[in-house]
Amino acid sequence: MKNQLNIYIEEACGKGLDQGVFSGFSAGVSVYKNGLHNRGVLSGGWTRFDEVGHKIQRETLFDLASLTKPLCTTLCVLHLIATGKLGWNDSLLSFFDIKKPAEKENIKIRHLLNHSSGFPSYKPYYEKFSSEYSKENKIDLIQKIVQESLEYSPGSCCRYSDLGFILLGALVEKIAGMSLENVYRDFIIDPLRLSSAPCFLPLAQQTPVEKRLIAATEFCGWRKKQIQGEVHDEHSWLMGGVAGHAGLFGSIEGVLTLCELILDIWKDRAEHPAFPNALLHWALETKHPLESWCLGFDTPSPGRSSSGTHFSPRSVGHLGFSGTSFWIDPEKDIVIVLLTNRIYPTRTNTKIKQFRPFFHDYLMEKLFRS
């Protein structure tokens, strides 16, 4: 007999496949009840449509894109704060050589985390670089961002910004004296003994993931090749595939487990050795007064959230450009993760915008209908 949760996922994601929202998916639902996480996990579709395509399985990795921001960079920042190496109100000027201090002297770490730093949302810096990683390219890119003019006064509003999280990733490396990948692995993931944890550079791991078991993304005109197993984001690629805003790859098992842990710490059912529970509570519950962002995570925007209409206002989550997302509701004790490769074969497919709220509403109505 099929798990009832799997049936609900199959019904919802089947519509996504039929409507061409994505070529493949892995989705998971976890409802905490009677001391256990009751799960439904299902995968379907293909990594790509040509002769090297492979059926998507639970082990298939997806480019998590901006899920890197909350699931890696934010957790690493919490660790640095917990160890006294960083503070919420530390100034960006303390860590970078900035030639325009007058407009940037008020940028705090918390502003970078809740997208209220004043930095622009995005700039296509990569277009001025050759499509290859080098230490010089990485340093040059970070300097271009550091010197970028602000669009508004820090803290006055929120504008979602890749640039701020690129700087956060660089800041973590500068303070820790090691790569963001190593900080994430050594302090966040390894203590949990998660064999399926999200990772950077899946093709270069000690035990490399087979390329055919990674969902393809887009054909990149800049790199002049079909992207599969390498990060889709151009700036992350330019930085070697490890950056504060994008670069993680993950399976449904790995992402769902990490989100369950965040929920458990939030509800004080679990602890993490890298930071105290109270610090995560603060991050998840300290919201910008004018916008939906808390520290490193988004919250549902009333009437227009990708989480649909049934997640409580206290919920947190995040989206990834590649077609990935997670939402965590502490009141309903539920986690829903959706991993897709909606940008295969092209990013011009934007049907995911309509599908995400339908998907979440469908599952929530099935699970909590009266």
Coordinates of C-alpha atoms in Angstrom, one line a residue:
M1 CA 0.0 0.0 0.0
K2 CA 1.3 3.4 -1.0
N3 CA 2.1 5.9 1.7
Q4 CA -0.8 8.4 1.7
L5 CA 1.6 11.3 1.7
N6 CA 3.3 9.9 -1.4
I7 CA -0.1 9.7 -3.1
Y8 CA -0.7 13.4 -2.4
I9 CA 2.7 14.3 -3.8
E10 CA 2.1 12.2 -6.8
E11 CA -1.2 13.8 -7.5
A12 CA 0.2 17.4 -7.2
C13 CA 3.6 16.8 -9.0
G14 CA 2.0 14.7 -11.7
K15 CA 0.2 17.9 -12.8
G16 CA 3.6 19.7 -12.9
L17 CA 5.0 17.1 -15.2
D18 CA 1.9 17.1 -17.4
Q19 CA 1.9 20.9 -17.7
G20 CA 5.6 21.1 -18.5
V21 CA 6.5 23.0 -15.3
F22 CA 9.6 20.8 -15.0
S23 CA 11.2 17.7 -16.5
G24 CA 11.7 16.1 -13.2
F25 CA 11.2 16.5 -9.4
S26 CA 11.8 15.1 -6.0
A27 CA 9.4 16.3 -3.3
G28 CA 9.1 15.6 0.4
V29 CA 6.6 16.2 3.2
S30 CA 7.4 15.7 6.9
V31 CA 4.7 16.1 9.6
Y32 CA 5.9 15.8 13.2
K33 CA 3.4 13.8 15.2
N34 CA 3.6 11.5 18.3
G35 CA 7.4 12.1 18.6
L36 CA 8.2 11.2 15.0
H37 CA 8.7 12.9 11.7
N38 CA 6.1 11.1 9.4
R39 CA 7.4 11.4 5.9
G40 CA 6.3 11.1 2.3
V41 CA 9.0 11.3 -0.4
L42 CA 8.5 10.8 -4.1
S43 CA 10.5 11.4 -7.3
G44 CA 9.5 11.4 -10.9
G45 CA 10.5 12.6 -14.4
W46 CA 13.9 12.7 -16.0
T47 CA 17.3 14.4 -15.4
R48 CA 17.2 15.4 -19.1
F49 CA 15.4 14.4 -22.2
D50 CA 18.1 13.1 -24.5
E51 CA 19.9 9.8 -24.6
V52 CA 21.9 10.5 -21.5
G53 CA 18.8 11.3 -19.5
H54 CA 18.1 9.2 -16.4
K55 CA 15.0 8.6 -14.3
I56 CA 15.0 10.8 -11.3
Q57 CA 15.3 8.8 -8.0
R58 CA 15.5 9.7 -4.3
E59 CA 19.3 9.9 -4.6
T60 CA 19.2 12.3 -7.6
L61 CA 21.0 15.6 -6.8
F62 CA 19.5 19.0 -7.7
D63 CA 21.2 22.3 -8.0
L64 CA 19.8 24.0 -4.9
A65 CA 20.7 27.5 -6.1
S66 CA 19.7 30.1 -3.5
L67 CA 18.8 27.5 -0.9
T68 CA 22.5 27.8 -0.2
K69 CA 21.8 31.1 1.5
P70 CA 19.8 29.7 4.5
L71 CA 21.0 26.1 4.5
C72 CA 24.7 26.9 4.4
T73 CA 25.8 30.5 4.7
T74 CA 23.3 31.6 7.4
L75 CA 24.1 28.5 9.5
C76 CA 27.8 29.2 9.1
V77 CA 27.3 32.9 10.2
L78 CA 25.4 31.6 13.3
H79 CA 28.4 29.4 14.1
L80 CA 30.7 32.4 13.9
I81 CA 28.4 34.5 16.1
A82 CA 28.2 31.6 18.6
T83 CA 32.0 31.5 18.9
G84 CA 32.3 35.2 19.3
K85 CA 34.0 35.8 16.0
L86 CA 31.2 37.9 14.6
G87 CA 28.2 39.9 15.8
W88 CA 24.8 40.8 14.3
N89 CA 25.7 44.5 14.4
D90 CA 29.3 44.3 13.3
S91 CA 30.0 46.6 10.4
L92 CA 30.8 45.4 6.9
L93 CA 33.7 48.0 6.9
S94 CA 35.4 45.9 9.6
F95 CA 36.1 43.1 7.2
F96 CA 36.6 44.7 3.7
D97 CA 38.7 47.5 2.3
I98 CA 36.0 49.8 1.0
K99 CA 36.8 53.0 -0.8
K100 CA 33.4 54.6 -0.3
P101 CA 32.9 54.2 3.5
A102 CA 30.5 57.2 3.8
E103 CA 27.6 55.4 2.2
K104 CA 28.5 51.9 3.6
E105 CA 29.5 52.6 7.2
N106 CA 26.1 51.7 8.4
I107 CA 25.9 48.3 6.8
K108 CA 25.7 45.6 9.5
I109 CA 25.8 41.8 9.3
R110 CA 22.1 41.6 10.0
H111 CA 21.4 43.9 7.0
L112 CA 23.2 41.5 4.7
L113 CA 21.2 38.6 6.2
N114 CA 17.8 40.2 5.8
H115 CA 18.5 41.8 2.4
S116 CA 18.3 45.3 3.7
S117 CA 22.0 46.3 3.1
G118 CA 21.3 48.7 0.2
F119 CA 23.2 46.7 -2.3
P120 CA 21.5 46.1 -5.7
S121 CA 19.6 42.8 -6.2
Y122 CA 21.9 41.6 -9.0
K123 CA 24.4 42.8 -11.6
P124 CA 25.8 40.6 -14.4
Y125 CA 29.4 41.0 -13.5
Y126 CA 30.3 37.6 -15.0
E127 CA 29.8 39.0 -18.5
K128 CA 33.1 40.9 -18.1
F129 CA 35.0 37.7 -17.2
S130 CA 36.2 34.7 -19.0
S131 CA 34.1 31.7 -18.1
E132 CA 36.7 30.0 -15.8
Y133 CA 37.6 30.0 -12.2
S134 CA 40.7 31.5 -10.9
K135 CA 41.7 33.0 -7.5
E136 CA 42.2 36.4 -9.3
N137 CA 38.7 36.3 -10.8
K138 CA 37.2 35.5 -7.4
I139 CA 39.1 38.4 -5.7
D140 CA 38.2 40.8 -8.6
L141 CA 34.5 39.8 -8.4
I142 CA 34.3 40.4 -4.7
Q143 CA 36.0 43.8 -5.0
K144 CA 33.5 44.8 -7.7
I145 CA 30.7 44.0 -5.4
V146 CA 32.3 45.7 -2.4
Q147 CA 32.7 48.9 -4.4
E148 CA 29.2 48.8 -5.9
S149 CA 27.1 51.9 -5.1
L150 CA 24.1 51.4 -2.8
E151 CA 20.6 51.9 -4.0
Y152 CA 19.0 52.8 -0.7
S153 CA 20.0 53.5 2.9
P154 CA 20.9 50.3 4.9
G155 CA 17.9 49.0 6.9
S156 CA 15.3 51.3 5.3
C157 CA 13.8 48.5 3.1
C158 CA 14.5 45.0 1.7
R159 CA 15.6 44.2 -1.8
Y160 CA 16.5 40.5 -2.2
S161 CA 20.2 40.6 -3.1
D162 CA 22.6 37.9 -4.3
L163 CA 25.4 40.5 -3.8
G164 CA 25.0 40.7 -0.1
F165 CA 25.2 36.9 0.3
I166 CA 28.3 36.7 -1.9
L167 CA 29.9 39.1 0.5
L168 CA 28.7 37.0 3.5
G169 CA 30.2 33.9 2.0
A170 CA 33.5 35.8 1.5
L171 CA 33.3 37.2 5.0
V172 CA 32.9 33.7 6.5
E173 CA 36.0 32.6 4.7
K174 CA 38.0 35.6 5.8
I175 CA 37.0 35.2 9.5
A176 CA 37.4 31.4 9.6
G177 CA 40.6 31.2 7.6
M178 CA 39.2 28.4 5.4
S179 CA 36.8 27.9 2.5
L180 CA 33.1 28.3 3.0
E181 CA 32.8 24.6 1.9
N182 CA 35.1 23.5 4.7
V183 CA 33.3 25.7 7.3
Y184 CA 30.0 24.2 6.2
R185 CA 31.3 20.6 6.2
D186 CA 33.4 20.7 9.3
F187 CA 31.1 22.7 11.7
I188 CA 27.6 22.3 10.3
I189 CA 27.3 18.9 8.5
D190 CA 29.9 16.5 9.9
P191 CA 28.7 16.8 13.5
L192 CA 25.3 15.6 12.4
R193 CA 26.7 12.5 10.6
L194 CA 24.3 13.1 7.6
S195 CA 25.5 10.8 4.8
S196 CA 23.0 12.5 2.4
A197 CA 23.7 16.1 3.4
P198 CA 23.7 18.8 0.7
C199 CA 27.2 19.4 -0.7
F200 CA 29.2 21.7 -3.0
L201 CA 31.0 20.4 -6.1
P202 CA 29.3 17.0 -6.3
L203 CA 31.5 15.8 -9.3
A204 CA 34.7 16.5 -7.2
Q205 CA 33.7 14.8 -4.0
Q206 CA 35.9 12.1 -2.4
T207 CA 33.4 9.7 -3.8
P208 CA 32.1 11.6 -6.9
V209 CA 28.4 11.5 -7.7
E210 CA 27.8 10.1 -11.2
K211 CA 26.9 12.9 -13.6
R212 CA 23.8 11.0 -14.8
L213 CA 22.4 11.1 -11.2
I214 CA 22.4 14.9 -11.1
A215 CA 19.5 16.8 -12.7
A216 CA 20.5 18.9 -15.6
T217 CA 19.8 22.6 -15.7
E218 CA 20.3 25.0 -18.6
F219 CA 22.5 25.2 -21.7
C220 CA 24.8 28.1 -20.8
G221 CA 25.7 30.4 -23.6
W222 CA 28.5 32.0 -21.6
R223 CA 30.2 28.6 -20.9
K224 CA 28.9 27.2 -24.2
K225 CA 27.8 23.9 -22.8
Q226 CA 24.9 22.0 -21.3
I227 CA 25.1 22.3 -17.5
Q228 CA 24.8 19.1 -15.5
G229 CA 26.6 18.5 -12.2
E230 CA 28.2 22.0 -12.2
V231 CA 26.6 25.0 -10.6
H232 CA 24.2 26.9 -12.8
D233 CA 24.7 30.3 -11.3
E234 CA 27.4 32.2 -13.3
H235 CA 28.9 34.1 -10.3
S236 CA 29.2 31.0 -8.2
W237 CA 30.8 29.2 -11.1
L238 CA 33.3 32.1 -11.5
M239 CA 34.1 31.6 -7.8
G240 CA 34.9 27.9 -8.2
G241 CA 31.4 26.6 -7.5
V242 CA 31.5 27.5 -3.8
A243 CA 29.8 30.8 -2.8
G244 CA 27.6 32.3 -0.2
H245 CA 24.6 32.8 -2.5
A246 CA 24.6 29.5 -4.6
G247 CA 26.5 26.3 -5.1
L248 CA 24.9 23.6 -2.9
F249 CA 23.6 20.4 -4.5
G250 CA 21.2 18.2 -2.6
S251 CA 18.9 15.2 -2.8
I252 CA 15.4 15.2 -1.3
E253 CA 16.6 13.1 1.6
G254 CA 19.4 15.5 2.4
V255 CA 17.4 18.7 2.2
L256 CA 14.4 17.3 4.0
T257 CA 16.5 16.0 6.9
L258 CA 18.3 19.3 7.3
C259 CA 15.0 21.2 7.3
E260 CA 13.6 18.8 9.9
L261 CA 16.6 19.5 12.1
I262 CA 16.0 23.3 11.8
L263 CA 12.4 22.7 12.8
D264 CA 13.4 20.5 15.8
I265 CA 16.0 23.1 17.0
W266 CA 13.3 25.8 16.7
K267 CA 10.9 23.7 18.8
D268 CA 13.7 22.8 21.2
R269 CA 13.5 19.0 20.4
A270 CA 17.1 18.9 19.2
E271 CA 20.4 20.8 19.5
H272 CA 23.3 21.6 17.2
P273 CA 26.9 21.8 18.5
A274 CA 27.7 24.7 16.2
F275 CA 25.3 27.2 17.8
P276 CA 22.8 27.4 20.7
N277 CA 19.1 27.0 20.0
A278 CA 18.4 30.6 21.1
L279 CA 20.6 31.9 18.3
L280 CA 18.6 30.1 15.6
H281 CA 15.4 31.2 17.3
W282 CA 16.6 34.8 17.0
A283 CA 17.4 34.4 13.3
L284 CA 14.0 32.8 12.5
E285 CA 11.9 35.2 14.6
T286 CA 13.6 38.6 14.0
K287 CA 11.8 40.0 11.0
H288 CA 12.4 43.2 9.1
P289 CA 9.7 45.6 10.3
L290 CA 8.6 46.5 6.7
E291 CA 9.2 43.3 4.8
S292 CA 8.9 39.5 4.9
W293 CA 12.6 38.7 5.5
C294 CA 14.0 37.5 8.8
L295 CA 17.7 36.7 9.2
G296 CA 18.7 34.4 6.3
F297 CA 15.2 33.1 5.7
D298 CA 12.0 34.4 4.0
T299 CA 8.5 34.3 5.5
P300 CA 5.1 34.1 3.7
S301 CA 4.0 37.3 2.1
P302 CA 0.3 37.6 2.7
G303 CA -1.7 36.9 -0.5
R304 CA 1.3 36.3 -2.7
S305 CA 3.5 33.7 -1.2
S306 CA 5.0 30.8 -3.1
S307 CA 4.0 28.7 0.0
G308 CA 0.3 29.2 -0.8
T309 CA -2.3 30.3 1.7
H310 CA -2.1 27.8 4.5
F311 CA 1.3 28.2 6.1
S312 CA 1.2 30.2 9.3
P313 CA 2.8 33.7 9.4
R314 CA 5.6 32.4 11.6
S315 CA 6.7 30.0 8.9
V316 CA 10.1 30.3 7.2
G317 CA 11.4 29.2 3.9
H318 CA 13.3 30.0 0.8
L319 CA 13.2 29.6 -3.0
G320 CA 16.0 28.7 -5.5
F321 CA 16.1 30.0 -9.1
S322 CA 16.6 26.5 -10.4
G323 CA 13.1 25.5 -9.2
T324 CA 13.8 24.4 -5.6
S325 CA 12.2 25.5 -2.4
F326 CA 11.5 24.6 1.2
W327 CA 8.9 25.8 3.8
I328 CA 8.9 25.1 7.5
D329 CA 5.8 25.8 9.7
P330 CA 6.5 25.6 13.5
E331 CA 2.8 25.8 14.3
K332 CA 1.6 23.0 12.1
D333 CA 4.9 21.1 12.7
I334 CA 5.4 20.5 9.0
V335 CA 8.2 20.7 6.4
I336 CA 7.6 20.7 2.7
V337 CA 10.5 20.5 0.2
L338 CA 10.2 20.7 -3.6
L339 CA 13.2 20.1 -5.8
T340 CA 12.9 20.5 -9.6
N341 CA 15.0 21.4 -12.5
R342 CA 12.5 23.9 -14.0
I343 CA 15.3 25.7 -15.9
Y344 CA 16.1 22.6 -18.0
P345 CA 16.3 23.2 -20.9
T346 CA 15.8 26.9 -20.4
R347 CA 15.2 29.6 -17.7
T348 CA 12.5 31.1 -19.9
N349 CA 10.1 28.5 -18.4
T350 CA 8.5 30.3 -15.6
K351 CA 5.5 28.0 -14.9
I352 CA 6.9 27.2 -11.5
K353 CA 5.6 30.6 -10.3
Q354 CA 2.0 29.4 -10.6
F355 CA 2.8 25.8 -9.6
R356 CA 4.5 26.5 -6.2
P357 CA 1.4 28.0 -4.4
F358 CA -0.8 25.3 -6.0
F359 CA 1.5 22.5 -4.8
H360 CA 1.7 23.8 -1.2
D361 CA -2.0 24.5 -1.0
Y362 CA -2.9 21.1 -2.4
L363 CA -0.8 19.3 0.2
M364 CA -1.8 21.4 3.1
E365 CA -5.5 21.1 2.3
K366 CA -5.2 17.3 2.0
L367 CA -3.3 17.1 5.3
F368 CA -5.2 19.5 7.4
R369 CA -8.7 19.5 6.0
S370 CA -11.4 19.4 8.7

